[in-house]
Short mmCIF file of C-alpha atoms in Angstrom, two decimals:
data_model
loop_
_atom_site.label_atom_id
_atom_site.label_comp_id
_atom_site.label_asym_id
_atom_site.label_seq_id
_atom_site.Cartn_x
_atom_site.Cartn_y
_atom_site.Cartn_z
CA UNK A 1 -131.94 27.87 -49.46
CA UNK A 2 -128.14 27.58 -49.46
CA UNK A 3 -126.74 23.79 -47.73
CA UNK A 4 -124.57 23.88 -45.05
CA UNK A 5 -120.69 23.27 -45.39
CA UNK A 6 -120.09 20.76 -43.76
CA UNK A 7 -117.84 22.43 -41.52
CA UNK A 8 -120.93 24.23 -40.38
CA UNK A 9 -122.98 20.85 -40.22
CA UNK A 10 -120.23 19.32 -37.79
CA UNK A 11 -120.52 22.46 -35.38
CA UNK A 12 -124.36 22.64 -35.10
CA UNK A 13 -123.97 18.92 -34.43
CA UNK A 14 -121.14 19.56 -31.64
CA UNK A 15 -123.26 22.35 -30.06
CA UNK A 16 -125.60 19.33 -29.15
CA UNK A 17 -122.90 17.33 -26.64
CA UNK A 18 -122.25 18.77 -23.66
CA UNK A 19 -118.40 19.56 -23.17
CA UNK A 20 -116.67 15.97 -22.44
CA UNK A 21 -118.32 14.60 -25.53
CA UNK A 22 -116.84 17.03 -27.68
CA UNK A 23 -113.36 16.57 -26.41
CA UNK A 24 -113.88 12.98 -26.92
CA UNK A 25 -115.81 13.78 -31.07
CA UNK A 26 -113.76 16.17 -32.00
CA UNK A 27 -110.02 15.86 -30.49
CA UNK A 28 -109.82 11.99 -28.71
CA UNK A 29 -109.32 13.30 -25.80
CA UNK A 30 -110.54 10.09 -24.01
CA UNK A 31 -112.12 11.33 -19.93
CA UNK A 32 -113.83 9.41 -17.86
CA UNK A 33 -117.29 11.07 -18.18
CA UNK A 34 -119.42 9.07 -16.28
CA UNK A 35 -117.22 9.85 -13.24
CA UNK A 36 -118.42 13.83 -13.46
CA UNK A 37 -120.56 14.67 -10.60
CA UNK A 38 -121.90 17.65 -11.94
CA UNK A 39 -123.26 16.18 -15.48
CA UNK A 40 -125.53 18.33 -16.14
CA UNK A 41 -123.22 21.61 -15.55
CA UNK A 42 -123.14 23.54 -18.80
CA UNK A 43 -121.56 26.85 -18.77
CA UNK A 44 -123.55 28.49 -21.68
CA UNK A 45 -126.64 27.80 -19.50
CA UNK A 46 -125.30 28.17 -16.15
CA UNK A 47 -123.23 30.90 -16.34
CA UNK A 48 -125.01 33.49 -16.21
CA UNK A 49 -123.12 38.10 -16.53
CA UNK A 50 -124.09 39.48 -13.42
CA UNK A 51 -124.62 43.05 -14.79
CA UNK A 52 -127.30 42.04 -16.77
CA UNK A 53 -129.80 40.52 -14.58
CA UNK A 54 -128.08 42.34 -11.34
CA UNK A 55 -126.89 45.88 -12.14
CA UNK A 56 -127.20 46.90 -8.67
CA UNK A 57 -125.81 43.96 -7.13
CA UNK A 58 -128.33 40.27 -5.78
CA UNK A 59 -131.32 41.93 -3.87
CA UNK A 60 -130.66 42.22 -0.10
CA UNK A 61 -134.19 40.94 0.33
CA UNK A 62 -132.91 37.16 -0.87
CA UNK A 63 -131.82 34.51 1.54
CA UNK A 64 -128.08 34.95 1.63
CA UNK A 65 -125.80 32.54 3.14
CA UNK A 66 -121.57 32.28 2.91
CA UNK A 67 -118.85 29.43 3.40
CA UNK A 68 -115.66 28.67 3.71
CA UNK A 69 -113.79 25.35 3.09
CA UNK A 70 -110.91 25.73 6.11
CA UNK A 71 -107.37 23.84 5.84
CA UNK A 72 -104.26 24.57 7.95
CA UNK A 73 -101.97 24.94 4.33
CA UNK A 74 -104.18 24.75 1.09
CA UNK A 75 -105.82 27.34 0.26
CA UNK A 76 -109.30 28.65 1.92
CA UNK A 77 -111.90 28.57 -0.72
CA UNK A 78 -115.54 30.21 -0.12
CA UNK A 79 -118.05 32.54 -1.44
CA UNK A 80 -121.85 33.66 -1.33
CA UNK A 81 -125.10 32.67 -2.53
CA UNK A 82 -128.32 34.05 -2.37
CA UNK A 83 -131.58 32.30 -2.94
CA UNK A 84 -135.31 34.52 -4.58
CA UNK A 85 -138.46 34.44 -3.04
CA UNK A 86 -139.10 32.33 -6.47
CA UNK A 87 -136.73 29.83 -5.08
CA UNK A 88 -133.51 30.42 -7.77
CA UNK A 89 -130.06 30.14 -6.10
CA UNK A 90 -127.32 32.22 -7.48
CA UNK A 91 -123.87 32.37 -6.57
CA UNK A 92 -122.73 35.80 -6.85
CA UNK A 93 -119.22 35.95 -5.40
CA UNK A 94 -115.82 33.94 -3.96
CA UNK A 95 -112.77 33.82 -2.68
CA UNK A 96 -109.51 31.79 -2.63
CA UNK A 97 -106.66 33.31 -0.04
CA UNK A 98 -103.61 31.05 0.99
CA UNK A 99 -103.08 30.64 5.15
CA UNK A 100 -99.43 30.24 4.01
CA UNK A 101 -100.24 33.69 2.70
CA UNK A 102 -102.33 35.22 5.43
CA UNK A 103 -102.89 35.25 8.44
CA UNK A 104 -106.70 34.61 10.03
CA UNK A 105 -107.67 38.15 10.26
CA UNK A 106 -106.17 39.43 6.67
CA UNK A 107 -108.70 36.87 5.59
CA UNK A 108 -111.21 37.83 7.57
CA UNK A 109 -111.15 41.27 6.69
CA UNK A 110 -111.37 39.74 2.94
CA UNK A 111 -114.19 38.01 3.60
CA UNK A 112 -116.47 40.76 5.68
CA UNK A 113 -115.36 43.31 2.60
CA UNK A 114 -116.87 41.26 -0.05
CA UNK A 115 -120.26 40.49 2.29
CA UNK A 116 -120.71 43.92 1.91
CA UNK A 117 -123.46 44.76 4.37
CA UNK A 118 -125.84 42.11 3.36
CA UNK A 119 -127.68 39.71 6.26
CA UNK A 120 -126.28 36.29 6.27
CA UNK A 121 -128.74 33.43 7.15
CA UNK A 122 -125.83 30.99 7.42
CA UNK A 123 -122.05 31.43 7.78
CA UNK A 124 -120.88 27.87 7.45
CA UNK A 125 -116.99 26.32 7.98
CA UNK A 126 -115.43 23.36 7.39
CA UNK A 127 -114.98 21.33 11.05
CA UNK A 128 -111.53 21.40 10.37
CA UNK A 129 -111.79 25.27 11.62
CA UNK A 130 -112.88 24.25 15.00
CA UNK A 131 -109.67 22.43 16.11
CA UNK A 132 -107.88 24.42 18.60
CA UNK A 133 -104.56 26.16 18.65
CA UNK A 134 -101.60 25.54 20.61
CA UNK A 135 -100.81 28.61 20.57
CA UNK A 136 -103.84 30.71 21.50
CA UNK A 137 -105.94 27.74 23.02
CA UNK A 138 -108.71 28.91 20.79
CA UNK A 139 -110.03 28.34 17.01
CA UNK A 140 -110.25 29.48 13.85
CA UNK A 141 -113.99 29.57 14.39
CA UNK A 142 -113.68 31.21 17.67
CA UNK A 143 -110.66 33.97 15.62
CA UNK A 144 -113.67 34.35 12.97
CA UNK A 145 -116.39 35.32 15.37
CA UNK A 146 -114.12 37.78 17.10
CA UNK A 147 -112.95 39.63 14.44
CA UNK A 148 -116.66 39.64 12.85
CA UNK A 149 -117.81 41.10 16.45
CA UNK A 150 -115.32 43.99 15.88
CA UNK A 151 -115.89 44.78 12.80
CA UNK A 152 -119.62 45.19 13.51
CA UNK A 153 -118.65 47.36 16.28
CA UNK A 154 -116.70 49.71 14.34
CA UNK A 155 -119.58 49.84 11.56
CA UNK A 156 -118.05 47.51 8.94
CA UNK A 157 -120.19 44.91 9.14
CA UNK A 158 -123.83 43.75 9.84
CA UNK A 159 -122.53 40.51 11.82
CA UNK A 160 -123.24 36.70 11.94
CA UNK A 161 -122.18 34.15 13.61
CA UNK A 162 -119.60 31.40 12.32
CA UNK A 163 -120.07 28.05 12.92
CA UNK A 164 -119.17 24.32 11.46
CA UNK A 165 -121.07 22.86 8.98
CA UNK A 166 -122.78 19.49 8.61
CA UNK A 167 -120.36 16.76 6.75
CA UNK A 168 -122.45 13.57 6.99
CA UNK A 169 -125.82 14.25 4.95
CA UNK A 170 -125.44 14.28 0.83
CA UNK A 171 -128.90 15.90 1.10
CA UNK A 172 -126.31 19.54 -0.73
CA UNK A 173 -125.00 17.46 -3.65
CA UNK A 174 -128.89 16.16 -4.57
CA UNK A 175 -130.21 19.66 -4.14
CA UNK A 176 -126.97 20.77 -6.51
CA UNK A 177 -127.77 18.14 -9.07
CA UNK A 178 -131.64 18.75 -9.47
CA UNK A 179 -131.72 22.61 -9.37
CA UNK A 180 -128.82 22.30 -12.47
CA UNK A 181 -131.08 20.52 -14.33
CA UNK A 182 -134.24 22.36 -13.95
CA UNK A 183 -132.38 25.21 -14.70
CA UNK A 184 -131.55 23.53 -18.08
CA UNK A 185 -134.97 23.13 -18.38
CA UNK A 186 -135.47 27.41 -17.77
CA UNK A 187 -132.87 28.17 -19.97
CA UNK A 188 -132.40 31.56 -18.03
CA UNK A 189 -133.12 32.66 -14.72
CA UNK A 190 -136.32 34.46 -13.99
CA UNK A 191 -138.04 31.95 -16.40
CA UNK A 192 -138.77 29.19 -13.49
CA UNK A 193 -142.88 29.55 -13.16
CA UNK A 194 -144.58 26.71 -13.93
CA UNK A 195 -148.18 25.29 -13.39
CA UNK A 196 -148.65 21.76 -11.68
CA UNK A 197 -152.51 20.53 -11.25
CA UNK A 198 -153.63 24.52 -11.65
CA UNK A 199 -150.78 25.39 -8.85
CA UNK A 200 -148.54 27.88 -9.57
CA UNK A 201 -145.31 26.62 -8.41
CA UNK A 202 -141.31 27.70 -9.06
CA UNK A 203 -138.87 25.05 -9.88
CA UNK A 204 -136.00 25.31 -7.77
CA UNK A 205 -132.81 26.38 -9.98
CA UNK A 206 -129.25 27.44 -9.27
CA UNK A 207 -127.00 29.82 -11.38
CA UNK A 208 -123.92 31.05 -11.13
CA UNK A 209 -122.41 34.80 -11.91
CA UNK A 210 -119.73 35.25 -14.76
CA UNK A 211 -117.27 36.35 -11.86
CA UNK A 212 -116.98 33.50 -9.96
CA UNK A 213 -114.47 31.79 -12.14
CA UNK A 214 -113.12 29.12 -9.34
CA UNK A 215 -116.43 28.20 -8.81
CA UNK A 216 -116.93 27.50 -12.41
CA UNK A 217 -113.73 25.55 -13.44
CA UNK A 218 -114.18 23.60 -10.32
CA UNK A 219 -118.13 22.64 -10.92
CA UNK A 220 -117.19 21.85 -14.48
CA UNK A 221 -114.62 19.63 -13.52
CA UNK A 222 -114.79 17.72 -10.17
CA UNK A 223 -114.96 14.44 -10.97
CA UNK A 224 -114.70 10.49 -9.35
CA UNK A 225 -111.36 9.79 -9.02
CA UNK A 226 -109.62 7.97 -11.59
CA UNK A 227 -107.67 4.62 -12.34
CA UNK A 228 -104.38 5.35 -13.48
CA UNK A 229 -104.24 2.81 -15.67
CA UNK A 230 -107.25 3.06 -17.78
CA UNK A 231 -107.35 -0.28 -18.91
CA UNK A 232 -108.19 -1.09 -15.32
CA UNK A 233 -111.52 0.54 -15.92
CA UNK A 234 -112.67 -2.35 -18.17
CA UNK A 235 -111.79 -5.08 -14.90
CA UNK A 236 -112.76 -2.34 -12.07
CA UNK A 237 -115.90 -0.38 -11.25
CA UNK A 238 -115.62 3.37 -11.26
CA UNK A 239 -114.22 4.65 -7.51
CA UNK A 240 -116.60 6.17 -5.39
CA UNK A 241 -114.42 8.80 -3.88
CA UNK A 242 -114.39 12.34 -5.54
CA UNK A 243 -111.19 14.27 -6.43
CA UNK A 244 -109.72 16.56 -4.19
CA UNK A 245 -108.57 18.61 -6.45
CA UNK A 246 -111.61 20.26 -7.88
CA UNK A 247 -113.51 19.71 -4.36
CA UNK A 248 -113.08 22.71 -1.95
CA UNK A 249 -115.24 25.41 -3.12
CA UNK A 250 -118.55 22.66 -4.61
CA UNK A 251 -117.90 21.58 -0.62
CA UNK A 252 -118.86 25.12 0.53
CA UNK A 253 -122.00 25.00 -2.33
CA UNK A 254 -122.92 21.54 -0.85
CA UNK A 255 -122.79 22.28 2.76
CA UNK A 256 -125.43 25.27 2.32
CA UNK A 257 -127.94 23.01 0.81
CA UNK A 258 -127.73 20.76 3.15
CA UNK A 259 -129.02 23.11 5.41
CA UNK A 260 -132.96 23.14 5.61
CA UNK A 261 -132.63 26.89 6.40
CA UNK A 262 -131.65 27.57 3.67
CA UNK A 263 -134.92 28.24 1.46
CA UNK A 264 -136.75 30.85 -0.92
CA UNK A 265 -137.47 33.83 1.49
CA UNK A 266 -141.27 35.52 1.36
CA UNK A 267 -141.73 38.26 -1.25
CA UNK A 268 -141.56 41.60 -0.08
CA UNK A 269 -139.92 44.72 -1.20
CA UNK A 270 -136.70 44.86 -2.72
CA UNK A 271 -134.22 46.78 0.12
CA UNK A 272 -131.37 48.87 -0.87
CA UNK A 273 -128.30 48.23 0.73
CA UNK A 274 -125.29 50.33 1.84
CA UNK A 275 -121.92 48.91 0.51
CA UNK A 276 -119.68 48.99 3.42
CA UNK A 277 -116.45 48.30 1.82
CA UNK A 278 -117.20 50.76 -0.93
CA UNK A 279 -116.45 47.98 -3.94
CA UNK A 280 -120.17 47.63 -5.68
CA UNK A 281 -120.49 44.41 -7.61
CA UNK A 282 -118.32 44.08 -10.81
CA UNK A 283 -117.98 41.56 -13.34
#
């Protein structure tokens, strides 16, 4: 038996705090972690390389829904998620395009690429994308659906229909917060089975793919919004309003768990899909 340094004593005690602690431990880098909305987000749990549990790409037999969080001038953040008959969410791709970039049907064509020719059970938009144009007297939703309708007609596309998404219930962030931690409890995905009074059951969990590298700073971060004066936190309670900054693509995550449609498909029969754009998943 040969003692630890203890160099190698402090790390093995590190690798016990989740990330904000260690800042805090190890550098004094002072956050405000009880503001983080995600807590239990770890990336050496959550994060999960696609190749290795989905060299062919997410089964086109899962529930697969999309979204996109819509603004006139920032940038459009979405991406997809698929949920197993054995009720594990993963979130498998994204995208971030800039209107100032763009126009509507650059991103479009963006968006129906990566969707590949999977069947969506939801595609969700911010409300935002339902204001009409002065222009054109129609939408962005309205743009969306027509350009998805043409696509499908020349053969690029398996359809779906846009439409906004619900912005009152928090039902999404709940759902968020306990499928993170039972997959903490799983470890890995695939490992979810469980026995409750002689019931086989599946706890809900929710991974994400090594790809999706928005999704991952911006789950790791997003946070309450801060005092700037932190000795104001010691007279005032913590805000209640989340930051923008690291909120547009958790909205898109939130919004499809609020919806009740959104659930663990029956087993059946993995289906192979064609890939319409011709770009297979990659890491």
């Amino acid at each position: 038996f040969r003692p630890k340094s203890v160099a190698q004593y402090l790390d093995g005690k590190m690798d016990t705090y989740d990330e904000d602690t260690k800042d805090i431990r190890r550098y004094g880098i002072f956050k405000q972690v009880s503001g983080k909305i995600f807590k239990d987000f770890e990336i050496d749990t959550h994060v999960i390389q696609g190749p290795d549990y989905f060299p062919h790409g997410v089964p086109a037999n899962y529930c697969h829904a999309r979204g996109i969080d819509y603004h006139e001038h920032v940038d459009w953040h979405g991406g997809f998620i698929a949920i197993s008959s054995e009720n594990e969410a993963f979130i498998y791709d994204e995208f971030k395009m800039s209107p100032e970039r763009y126009v509507t049907y650059d991103m479009a064509e963006t968006i129906n690429d990566k969707s590949r020719d999977y069947r969506y059970k939801l595609s969700l938009i911010d409300p935002l994308a339902a204001k009409t144009q002065v222009n054109t007297g129609l939408s962005t939703v309205d743009d969306l659906n027509h350009y998805f309708r043409q696509f499908k007609h020349e053969n690029r596309a398996t359809g779906g229909l846009w439409r906004t998404w619900d912005t009152k219930s928090t039902r999404g962030r709940e759902e968020i917060r306990k499928r993170l931690k039972n997959a903490r409890m799983c470890q890995r995905p695939f490992n979810n089975r469980t026995v409750v009074d002689g019931q086989i059951t599946h706890l809900p969990t929710l991974w994400v793919l090594n790809n999706c590298t928005v999704t991952i700073d911006y789950m790791k971060n997003w946070r309450l919004d801060e005092w700037n004066d932190p000795a104001q936190l010691e007279k005032k309670e913590i805000k209640e309003t989340p930051l923008q900054k690291y909120s547009h693509m958790n909205m898109v995550w939130e919004a499809v768990f609020k919806e009740h449609s959104f659930k663990a498909p029956p087993r059946e029969a993995p289906r192979e899909f064609k890939n319409l754009s011709g770009n297979y998943f990659k890491p």
